[in-house]
XYZ file of N, CA and C in Angstrom:
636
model
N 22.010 74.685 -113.133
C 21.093 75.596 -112.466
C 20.266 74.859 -111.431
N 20.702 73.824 -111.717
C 20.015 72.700 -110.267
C 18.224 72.823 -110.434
N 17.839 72.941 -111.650
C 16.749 73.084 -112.211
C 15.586 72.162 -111.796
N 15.836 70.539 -111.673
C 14.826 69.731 -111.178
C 15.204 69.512 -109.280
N 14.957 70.368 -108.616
C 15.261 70.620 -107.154
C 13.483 70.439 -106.497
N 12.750 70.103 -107.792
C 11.243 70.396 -106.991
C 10.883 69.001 -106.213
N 11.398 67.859 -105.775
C 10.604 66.518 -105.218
C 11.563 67.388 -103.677
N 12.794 67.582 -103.254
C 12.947 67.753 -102.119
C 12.620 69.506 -102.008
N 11.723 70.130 -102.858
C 11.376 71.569 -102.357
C 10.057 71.443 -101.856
N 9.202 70.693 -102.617
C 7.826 69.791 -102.130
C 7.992 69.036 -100.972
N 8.592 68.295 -101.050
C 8.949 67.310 -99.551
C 9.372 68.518 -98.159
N 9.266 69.389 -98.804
C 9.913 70.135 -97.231
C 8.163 70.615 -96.828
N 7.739 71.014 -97.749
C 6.137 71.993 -97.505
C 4.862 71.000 -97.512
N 5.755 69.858 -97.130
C 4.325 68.670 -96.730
C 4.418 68.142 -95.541
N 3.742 67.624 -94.485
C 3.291 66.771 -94.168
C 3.597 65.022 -94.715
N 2.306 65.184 -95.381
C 2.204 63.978 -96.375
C 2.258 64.560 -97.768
N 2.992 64.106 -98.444
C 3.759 64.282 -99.846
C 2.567 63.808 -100.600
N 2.089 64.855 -101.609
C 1.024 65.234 -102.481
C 2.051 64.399 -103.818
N 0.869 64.209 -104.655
C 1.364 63.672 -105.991
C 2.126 64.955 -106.720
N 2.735 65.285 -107.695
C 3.377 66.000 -108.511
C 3.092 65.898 -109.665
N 2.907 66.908 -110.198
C 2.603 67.518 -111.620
C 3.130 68.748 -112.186
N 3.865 68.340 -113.042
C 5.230 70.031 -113.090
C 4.905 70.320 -114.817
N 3.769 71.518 -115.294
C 3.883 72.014 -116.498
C 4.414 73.142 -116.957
N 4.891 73.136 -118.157
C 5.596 74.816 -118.859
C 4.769 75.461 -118.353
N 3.570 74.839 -118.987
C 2.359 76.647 -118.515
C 1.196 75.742 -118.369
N 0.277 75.877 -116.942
C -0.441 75.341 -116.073
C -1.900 75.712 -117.203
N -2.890 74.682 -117.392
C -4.202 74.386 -118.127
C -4.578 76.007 -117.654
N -5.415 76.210 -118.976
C -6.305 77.686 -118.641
C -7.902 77.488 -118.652
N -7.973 76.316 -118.253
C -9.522 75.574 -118.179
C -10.047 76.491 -117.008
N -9.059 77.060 -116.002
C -10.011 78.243 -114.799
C -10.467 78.946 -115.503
N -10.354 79.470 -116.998
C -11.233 80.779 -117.290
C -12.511 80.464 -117.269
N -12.940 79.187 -117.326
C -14.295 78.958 -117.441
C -15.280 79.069 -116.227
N -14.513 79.357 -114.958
C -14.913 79.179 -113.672
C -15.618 80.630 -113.288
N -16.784 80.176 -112.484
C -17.594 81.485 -112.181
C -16.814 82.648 -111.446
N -16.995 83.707 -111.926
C -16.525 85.145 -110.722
C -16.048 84.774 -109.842
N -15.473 84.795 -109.342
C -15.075 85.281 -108.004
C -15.764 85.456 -106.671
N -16.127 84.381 -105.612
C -17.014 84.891 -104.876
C -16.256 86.076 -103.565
N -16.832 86.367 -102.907
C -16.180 87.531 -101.410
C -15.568 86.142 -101.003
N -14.107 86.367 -100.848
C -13.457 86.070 -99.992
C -13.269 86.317 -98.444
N -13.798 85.538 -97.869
C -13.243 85.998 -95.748
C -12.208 86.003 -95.481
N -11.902 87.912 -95.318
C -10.305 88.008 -94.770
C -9.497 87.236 -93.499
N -9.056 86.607 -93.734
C -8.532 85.932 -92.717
C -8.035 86.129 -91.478
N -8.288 84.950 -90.749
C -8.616 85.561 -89.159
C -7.182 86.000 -88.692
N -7.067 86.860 -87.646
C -5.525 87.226 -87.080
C -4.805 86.289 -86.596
N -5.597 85.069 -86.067
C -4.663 83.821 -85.371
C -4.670 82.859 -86.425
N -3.428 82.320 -86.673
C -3.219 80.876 -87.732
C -4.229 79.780 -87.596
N -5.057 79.875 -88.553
C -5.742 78.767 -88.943
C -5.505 77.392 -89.222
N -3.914 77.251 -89.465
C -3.663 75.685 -89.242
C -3.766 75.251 -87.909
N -3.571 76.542 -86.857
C -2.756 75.712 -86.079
C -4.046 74.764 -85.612
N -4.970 74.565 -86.010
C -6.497 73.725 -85.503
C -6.321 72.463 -86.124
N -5.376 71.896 -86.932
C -5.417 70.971 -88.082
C -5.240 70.212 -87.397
N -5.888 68.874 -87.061
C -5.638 67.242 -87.003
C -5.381 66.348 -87.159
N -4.807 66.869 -88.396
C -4.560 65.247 -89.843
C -4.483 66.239 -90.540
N -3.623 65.735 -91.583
C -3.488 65.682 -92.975
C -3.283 64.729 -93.943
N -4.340 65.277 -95.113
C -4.875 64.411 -96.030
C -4.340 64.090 -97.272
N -4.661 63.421 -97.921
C -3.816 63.163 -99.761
C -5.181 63.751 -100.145
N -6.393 64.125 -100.301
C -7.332 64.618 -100.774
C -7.149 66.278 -101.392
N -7.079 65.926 -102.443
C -6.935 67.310 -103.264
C -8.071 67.981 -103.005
N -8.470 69.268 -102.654
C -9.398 69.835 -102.223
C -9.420 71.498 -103.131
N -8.241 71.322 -103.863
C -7.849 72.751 -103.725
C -7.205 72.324 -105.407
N -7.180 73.405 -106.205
C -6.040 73.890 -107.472
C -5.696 74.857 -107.453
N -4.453 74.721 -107.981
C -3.930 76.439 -108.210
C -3.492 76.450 -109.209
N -2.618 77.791 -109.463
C -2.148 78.523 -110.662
C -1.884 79.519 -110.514
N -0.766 80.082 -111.148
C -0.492 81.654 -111.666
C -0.281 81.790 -112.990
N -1.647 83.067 -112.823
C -1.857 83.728 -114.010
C -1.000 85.013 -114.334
N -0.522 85.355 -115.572
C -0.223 85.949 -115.862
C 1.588 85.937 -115.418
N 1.936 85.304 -114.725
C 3.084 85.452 -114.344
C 4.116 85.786 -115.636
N 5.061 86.932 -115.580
C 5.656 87.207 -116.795
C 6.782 86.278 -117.060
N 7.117 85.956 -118.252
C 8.273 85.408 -118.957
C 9.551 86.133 -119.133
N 9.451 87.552 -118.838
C 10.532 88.267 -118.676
C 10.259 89.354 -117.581
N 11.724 89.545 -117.078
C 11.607 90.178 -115.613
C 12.644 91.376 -115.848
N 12.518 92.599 -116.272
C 13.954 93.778 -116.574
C 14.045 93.993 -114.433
N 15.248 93.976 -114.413
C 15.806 94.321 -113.369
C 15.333 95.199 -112.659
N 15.387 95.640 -111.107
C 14.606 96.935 -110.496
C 13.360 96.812 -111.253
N 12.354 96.388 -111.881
C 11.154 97.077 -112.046
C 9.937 95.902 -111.913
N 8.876 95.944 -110.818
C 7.511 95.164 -110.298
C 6.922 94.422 -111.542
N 7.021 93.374 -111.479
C 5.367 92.695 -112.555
C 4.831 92.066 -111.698
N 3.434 92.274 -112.167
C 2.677 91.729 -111.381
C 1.775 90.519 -111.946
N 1.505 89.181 -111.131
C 0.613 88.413 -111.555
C -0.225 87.896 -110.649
N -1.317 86.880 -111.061
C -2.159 86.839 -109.447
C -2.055 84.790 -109.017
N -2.087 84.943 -108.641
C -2.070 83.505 -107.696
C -3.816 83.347 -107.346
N -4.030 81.837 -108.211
C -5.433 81.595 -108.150
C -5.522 80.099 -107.474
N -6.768 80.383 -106.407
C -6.888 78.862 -105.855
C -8.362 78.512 -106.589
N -8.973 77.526 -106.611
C -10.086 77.256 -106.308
C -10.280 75.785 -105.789
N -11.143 76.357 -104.926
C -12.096 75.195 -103.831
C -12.711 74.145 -105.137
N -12.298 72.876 -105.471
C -12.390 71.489 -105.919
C -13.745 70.715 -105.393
N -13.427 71.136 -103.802
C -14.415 69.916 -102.903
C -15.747 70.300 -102.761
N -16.461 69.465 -102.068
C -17.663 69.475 -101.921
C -18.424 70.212 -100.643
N -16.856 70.394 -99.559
C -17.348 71.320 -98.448
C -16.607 72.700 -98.613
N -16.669 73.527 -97.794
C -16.035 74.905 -97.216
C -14.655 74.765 -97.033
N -14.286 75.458 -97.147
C -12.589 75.495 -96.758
C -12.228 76.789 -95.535
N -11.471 76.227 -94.422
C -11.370 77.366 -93.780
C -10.648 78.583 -93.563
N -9.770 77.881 -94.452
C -8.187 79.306 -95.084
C -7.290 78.476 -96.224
N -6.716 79.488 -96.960
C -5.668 78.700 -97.658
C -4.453 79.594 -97.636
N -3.602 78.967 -97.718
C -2.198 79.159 -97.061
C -1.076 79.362 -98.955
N 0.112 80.365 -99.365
C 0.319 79.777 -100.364
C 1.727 80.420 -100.142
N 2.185 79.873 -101.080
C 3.921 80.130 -101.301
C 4.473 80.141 -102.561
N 4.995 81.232 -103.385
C 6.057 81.087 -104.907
C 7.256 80.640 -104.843
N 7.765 80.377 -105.168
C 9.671 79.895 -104.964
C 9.831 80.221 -106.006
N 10.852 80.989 -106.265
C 11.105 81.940 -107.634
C 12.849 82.178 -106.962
N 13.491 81.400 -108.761
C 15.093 80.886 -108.638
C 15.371 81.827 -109.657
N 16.397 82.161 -110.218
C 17.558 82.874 -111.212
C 18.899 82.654 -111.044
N 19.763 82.236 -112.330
C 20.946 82.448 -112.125
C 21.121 82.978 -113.100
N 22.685 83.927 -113.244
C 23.214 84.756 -114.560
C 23.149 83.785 -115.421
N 23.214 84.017 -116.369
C 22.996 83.693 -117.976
C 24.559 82.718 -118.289
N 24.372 81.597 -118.007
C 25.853 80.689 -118.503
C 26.746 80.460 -117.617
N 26.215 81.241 -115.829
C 26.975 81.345 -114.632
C 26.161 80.737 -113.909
N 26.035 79.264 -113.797
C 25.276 78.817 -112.887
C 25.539 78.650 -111.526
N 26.663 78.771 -111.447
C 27.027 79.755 -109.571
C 26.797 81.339 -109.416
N 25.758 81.784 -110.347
C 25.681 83.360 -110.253
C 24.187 83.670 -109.765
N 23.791 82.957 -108.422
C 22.354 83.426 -108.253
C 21.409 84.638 -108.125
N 20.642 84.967 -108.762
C 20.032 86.543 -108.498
C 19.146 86.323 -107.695
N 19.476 88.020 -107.282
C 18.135 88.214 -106.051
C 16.938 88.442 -106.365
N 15.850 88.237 -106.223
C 14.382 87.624 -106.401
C 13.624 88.173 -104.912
N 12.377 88.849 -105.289
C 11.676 89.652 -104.001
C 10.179 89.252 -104.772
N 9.402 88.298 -103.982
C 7.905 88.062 -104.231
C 7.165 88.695 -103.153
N 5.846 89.170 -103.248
C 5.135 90.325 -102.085
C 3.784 89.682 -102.908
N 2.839 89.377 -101.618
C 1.433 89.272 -101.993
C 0.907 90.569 -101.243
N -0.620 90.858 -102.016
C -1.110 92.068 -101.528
C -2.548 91.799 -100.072
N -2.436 92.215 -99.217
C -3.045 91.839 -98.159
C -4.528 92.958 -98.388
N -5.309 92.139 -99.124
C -6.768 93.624 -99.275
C -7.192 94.130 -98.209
N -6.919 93.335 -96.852
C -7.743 93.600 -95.790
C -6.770 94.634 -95.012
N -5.654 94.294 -94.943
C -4.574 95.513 -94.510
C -4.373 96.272 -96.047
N -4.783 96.377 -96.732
C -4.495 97.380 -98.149
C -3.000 97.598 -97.680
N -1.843 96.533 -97.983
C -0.142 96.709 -98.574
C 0.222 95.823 -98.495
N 1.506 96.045 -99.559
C 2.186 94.701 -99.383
C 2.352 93.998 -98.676
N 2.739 92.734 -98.895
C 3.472 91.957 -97.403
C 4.551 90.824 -98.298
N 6.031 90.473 -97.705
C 6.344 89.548 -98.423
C 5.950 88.475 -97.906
N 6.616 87.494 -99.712
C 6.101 86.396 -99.327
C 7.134 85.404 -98.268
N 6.963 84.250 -97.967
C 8.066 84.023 -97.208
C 9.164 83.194 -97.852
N 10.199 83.305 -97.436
C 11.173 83.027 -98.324
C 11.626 81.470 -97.851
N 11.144 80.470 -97.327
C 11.275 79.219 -97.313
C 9.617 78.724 -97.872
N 10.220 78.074 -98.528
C 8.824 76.926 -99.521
C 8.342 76.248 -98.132
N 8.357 75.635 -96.955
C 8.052 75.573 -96.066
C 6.854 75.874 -95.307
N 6.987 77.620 -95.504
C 6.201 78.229 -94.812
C 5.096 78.693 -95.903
N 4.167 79.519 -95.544
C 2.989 79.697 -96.514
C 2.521 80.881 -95.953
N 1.693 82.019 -96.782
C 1.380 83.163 -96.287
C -0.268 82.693 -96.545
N -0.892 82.820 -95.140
C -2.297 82.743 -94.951
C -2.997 83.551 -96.217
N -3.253 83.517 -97.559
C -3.965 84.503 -98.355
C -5.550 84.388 -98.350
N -5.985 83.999 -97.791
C -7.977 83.778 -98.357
C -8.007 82.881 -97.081
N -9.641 83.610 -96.385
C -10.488 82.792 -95.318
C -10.941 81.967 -95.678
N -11.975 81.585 -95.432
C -13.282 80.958 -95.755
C -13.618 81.053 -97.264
N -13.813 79.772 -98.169
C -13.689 79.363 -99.341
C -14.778 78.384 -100.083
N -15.663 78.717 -99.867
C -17.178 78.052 -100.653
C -16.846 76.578 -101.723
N -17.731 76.065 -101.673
C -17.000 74.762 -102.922
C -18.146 75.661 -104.081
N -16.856 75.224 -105.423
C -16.768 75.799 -106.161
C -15.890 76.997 -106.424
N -16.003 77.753 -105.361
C -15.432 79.429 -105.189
C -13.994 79.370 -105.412
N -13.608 80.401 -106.017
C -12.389 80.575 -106.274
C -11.563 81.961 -105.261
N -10.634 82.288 -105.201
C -9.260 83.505 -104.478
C -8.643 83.771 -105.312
N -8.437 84.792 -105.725
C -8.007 85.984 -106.892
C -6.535 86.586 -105.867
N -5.410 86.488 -106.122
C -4.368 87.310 -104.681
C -3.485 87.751 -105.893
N -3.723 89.213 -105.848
C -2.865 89.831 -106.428
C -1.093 89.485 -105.871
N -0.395 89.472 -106.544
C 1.297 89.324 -106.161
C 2.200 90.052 -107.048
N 3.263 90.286 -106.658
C 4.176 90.659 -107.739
C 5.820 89.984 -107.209
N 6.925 90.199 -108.665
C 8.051 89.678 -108.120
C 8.673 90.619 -108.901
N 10.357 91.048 -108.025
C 11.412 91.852 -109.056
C 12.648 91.448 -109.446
N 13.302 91.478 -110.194
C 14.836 91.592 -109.802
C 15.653 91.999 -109.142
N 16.671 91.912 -108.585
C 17.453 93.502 -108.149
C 18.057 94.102 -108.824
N 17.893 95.027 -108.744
C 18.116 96.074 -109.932
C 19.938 95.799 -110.363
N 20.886 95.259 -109.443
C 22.119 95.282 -110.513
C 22.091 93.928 -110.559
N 20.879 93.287 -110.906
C 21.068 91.416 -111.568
C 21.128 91.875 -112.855
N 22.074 91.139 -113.815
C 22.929 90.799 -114.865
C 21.658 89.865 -115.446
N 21.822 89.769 -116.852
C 21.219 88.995 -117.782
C 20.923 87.117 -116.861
N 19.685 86.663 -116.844
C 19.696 85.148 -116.624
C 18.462 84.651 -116.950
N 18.326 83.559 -116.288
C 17.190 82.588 -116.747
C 16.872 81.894 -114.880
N 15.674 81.870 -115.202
C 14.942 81.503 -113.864
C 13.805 80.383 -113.720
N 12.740 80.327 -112.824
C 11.705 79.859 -112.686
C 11.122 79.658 -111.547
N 9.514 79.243 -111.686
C 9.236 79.314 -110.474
C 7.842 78.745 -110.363
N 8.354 78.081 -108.855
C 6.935 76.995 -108.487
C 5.790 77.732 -107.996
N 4.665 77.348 -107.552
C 3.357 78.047 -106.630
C 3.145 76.612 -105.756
N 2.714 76.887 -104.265
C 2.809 75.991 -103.666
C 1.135 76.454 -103.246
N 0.664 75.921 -102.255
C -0.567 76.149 -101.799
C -0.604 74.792 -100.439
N -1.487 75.112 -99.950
C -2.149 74.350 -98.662
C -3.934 74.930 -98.088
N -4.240 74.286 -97.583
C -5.510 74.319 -96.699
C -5.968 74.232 -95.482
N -7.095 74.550 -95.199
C -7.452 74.148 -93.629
C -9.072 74.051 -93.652
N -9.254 72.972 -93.012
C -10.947 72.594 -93.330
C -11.242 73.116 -92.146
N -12.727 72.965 -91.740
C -13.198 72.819 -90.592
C -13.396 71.911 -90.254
N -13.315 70.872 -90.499
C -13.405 69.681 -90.031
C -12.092 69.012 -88.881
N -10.518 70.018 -88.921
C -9.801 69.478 -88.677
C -8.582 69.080 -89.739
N -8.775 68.493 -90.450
C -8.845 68.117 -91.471
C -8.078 69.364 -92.800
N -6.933 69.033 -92.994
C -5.812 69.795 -93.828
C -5.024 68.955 -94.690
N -4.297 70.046 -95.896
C -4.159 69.344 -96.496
C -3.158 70.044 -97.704
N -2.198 69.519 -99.285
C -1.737 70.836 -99.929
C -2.401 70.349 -101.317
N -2.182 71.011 -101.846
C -2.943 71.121 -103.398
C -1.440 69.859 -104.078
N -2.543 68.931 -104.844
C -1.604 68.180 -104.911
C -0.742 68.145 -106.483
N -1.089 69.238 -107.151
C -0.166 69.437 -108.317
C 0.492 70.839 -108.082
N 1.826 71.082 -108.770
C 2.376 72.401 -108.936
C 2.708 72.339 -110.309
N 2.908 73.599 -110.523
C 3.467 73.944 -112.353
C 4.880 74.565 -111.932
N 5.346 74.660 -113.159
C 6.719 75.585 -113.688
C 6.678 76.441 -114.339
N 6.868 77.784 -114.123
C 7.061 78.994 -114.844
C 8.439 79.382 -115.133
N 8.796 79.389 -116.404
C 10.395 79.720 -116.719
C 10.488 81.219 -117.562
N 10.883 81.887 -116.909
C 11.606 83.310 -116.894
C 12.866 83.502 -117.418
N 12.948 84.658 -118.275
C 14.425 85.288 -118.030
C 14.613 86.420 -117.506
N 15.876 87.035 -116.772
C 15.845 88.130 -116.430
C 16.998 89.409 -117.163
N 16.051 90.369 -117.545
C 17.079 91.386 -118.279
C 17.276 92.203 -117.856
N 18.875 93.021 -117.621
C 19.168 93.911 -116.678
C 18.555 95.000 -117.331
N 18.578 95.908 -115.968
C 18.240 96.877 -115.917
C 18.804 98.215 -117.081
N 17.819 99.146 -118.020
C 18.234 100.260 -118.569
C 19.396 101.255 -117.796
N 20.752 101.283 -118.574
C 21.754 102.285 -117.893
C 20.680 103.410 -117.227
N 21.006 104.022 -116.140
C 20.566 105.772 -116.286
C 21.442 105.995 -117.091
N 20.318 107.462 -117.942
C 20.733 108.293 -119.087
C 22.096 109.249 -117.989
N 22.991 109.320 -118.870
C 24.006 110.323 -118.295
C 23.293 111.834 -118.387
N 23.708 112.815 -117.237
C 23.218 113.998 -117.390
C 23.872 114.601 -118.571
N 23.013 115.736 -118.953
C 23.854 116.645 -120.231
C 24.619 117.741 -118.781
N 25.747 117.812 -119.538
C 26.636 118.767 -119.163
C 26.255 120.646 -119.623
N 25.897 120.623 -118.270
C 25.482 122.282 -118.426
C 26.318 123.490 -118.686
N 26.454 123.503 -120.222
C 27.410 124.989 -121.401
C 27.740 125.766 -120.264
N 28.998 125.816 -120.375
C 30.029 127.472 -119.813
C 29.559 128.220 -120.496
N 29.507 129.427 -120.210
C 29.062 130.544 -120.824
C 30.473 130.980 -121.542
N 30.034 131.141 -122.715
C 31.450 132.036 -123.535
C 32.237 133.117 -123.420
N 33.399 132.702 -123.131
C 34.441 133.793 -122.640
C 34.877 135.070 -123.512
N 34.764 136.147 -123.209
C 35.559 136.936 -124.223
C 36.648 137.859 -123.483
């Protein structure tokens, strides 16, 4: 299933190559972290493109919460993708990405199709996410130290994927004001299976009326 693919999936979405940290299921030490402050919807023009450097300075953690362990075919779960601001200054956007793999069940040349969508509050709808680890979808402006980004997401199957097993990284990045950028320098592993989809019920066959 080509399962440890994460040092050249990381190496593509850096710059400068962040340390690595790959867990079953990522520390739940964020529950202890204050509310949620207002997030600044992010500006219409790319906020990297101001970046000057990039740093090995972890500035940033992430995580996904809730992400499910099982995925039935055709049908949305949803989980949220959490950053929080580490550092001691402001942050001026953060940038993030899922990579979410499946193959059939014992067919490891049988890849399934996989659809991740973060929710844009400020345009209220979906948007997908992008489908190279590479790229990053601008989610959260302006980011307080301390403050955390709450981004609702969801991922599906396609509805005729067959029984398998999956997983999936969270990537993240930054942009200071200073110039000054950078990516969150641990990721986790979330491992999934996926179960096909419920037959449709066959229709009942609507009685002839009785002949005489």
């Amino acid at each position: 299933m080509n399962l440890r693919r994460t040092l050249a999936t990381l190496a593509a979405t850096t710059v400068v190559a962040p340390a690595v940290l790959l867990t079953a299921t990522p520390a739940t030490a964020a529950a202890a972290i204050a509310a949620p402050a207002p997030v600044t919807a992010p500006a219409a023009t790319d906020p990297f493109a101001s970046c000057t450097s990039w740093a090995q300075a972890d500035r940033i953690t992430t995580e996904l919460l809730g992400f499910p362990t099982r995925l039935v075919a055709g049908t949305w779960s949803t989980f949220t993708f959490r950053t929080v601001n580490v550092s001691t200054g402001p942050l001026k956007a953060v940038g993030a990405n899922v990579d979410v793999s499946a193959w059939g069940a014992g067919v490891p040349s049988a890849r399934l199709g996989l659809t991740v969508q973060w929710y844009d509050r400020a345009a209220k709808k979906w948007r997908p996410m992008p489908t190279r680890v590479s790229d990053f979808a601008t989610v959260s402006g302006v980011l307080k130290p301390g403050a955390r980004s709450d981004v609702r997401m969801r991922v599906m199957a396609d509805r005729r994927s067959k029984a398998g097993d999956g997983f999936a990284f969270e990537f993240a990045r930054y942009a200071g004001p200073d110039g000054v950028c950078g990516h969150a320098g641990t990721i986790h592993e979330y491992d999934f299976v996926v179960d096909p989809a419920a037959p449709a019920p066959k229709p009942t066959p609507t009685p002839k009326p009785a002949t005489r």
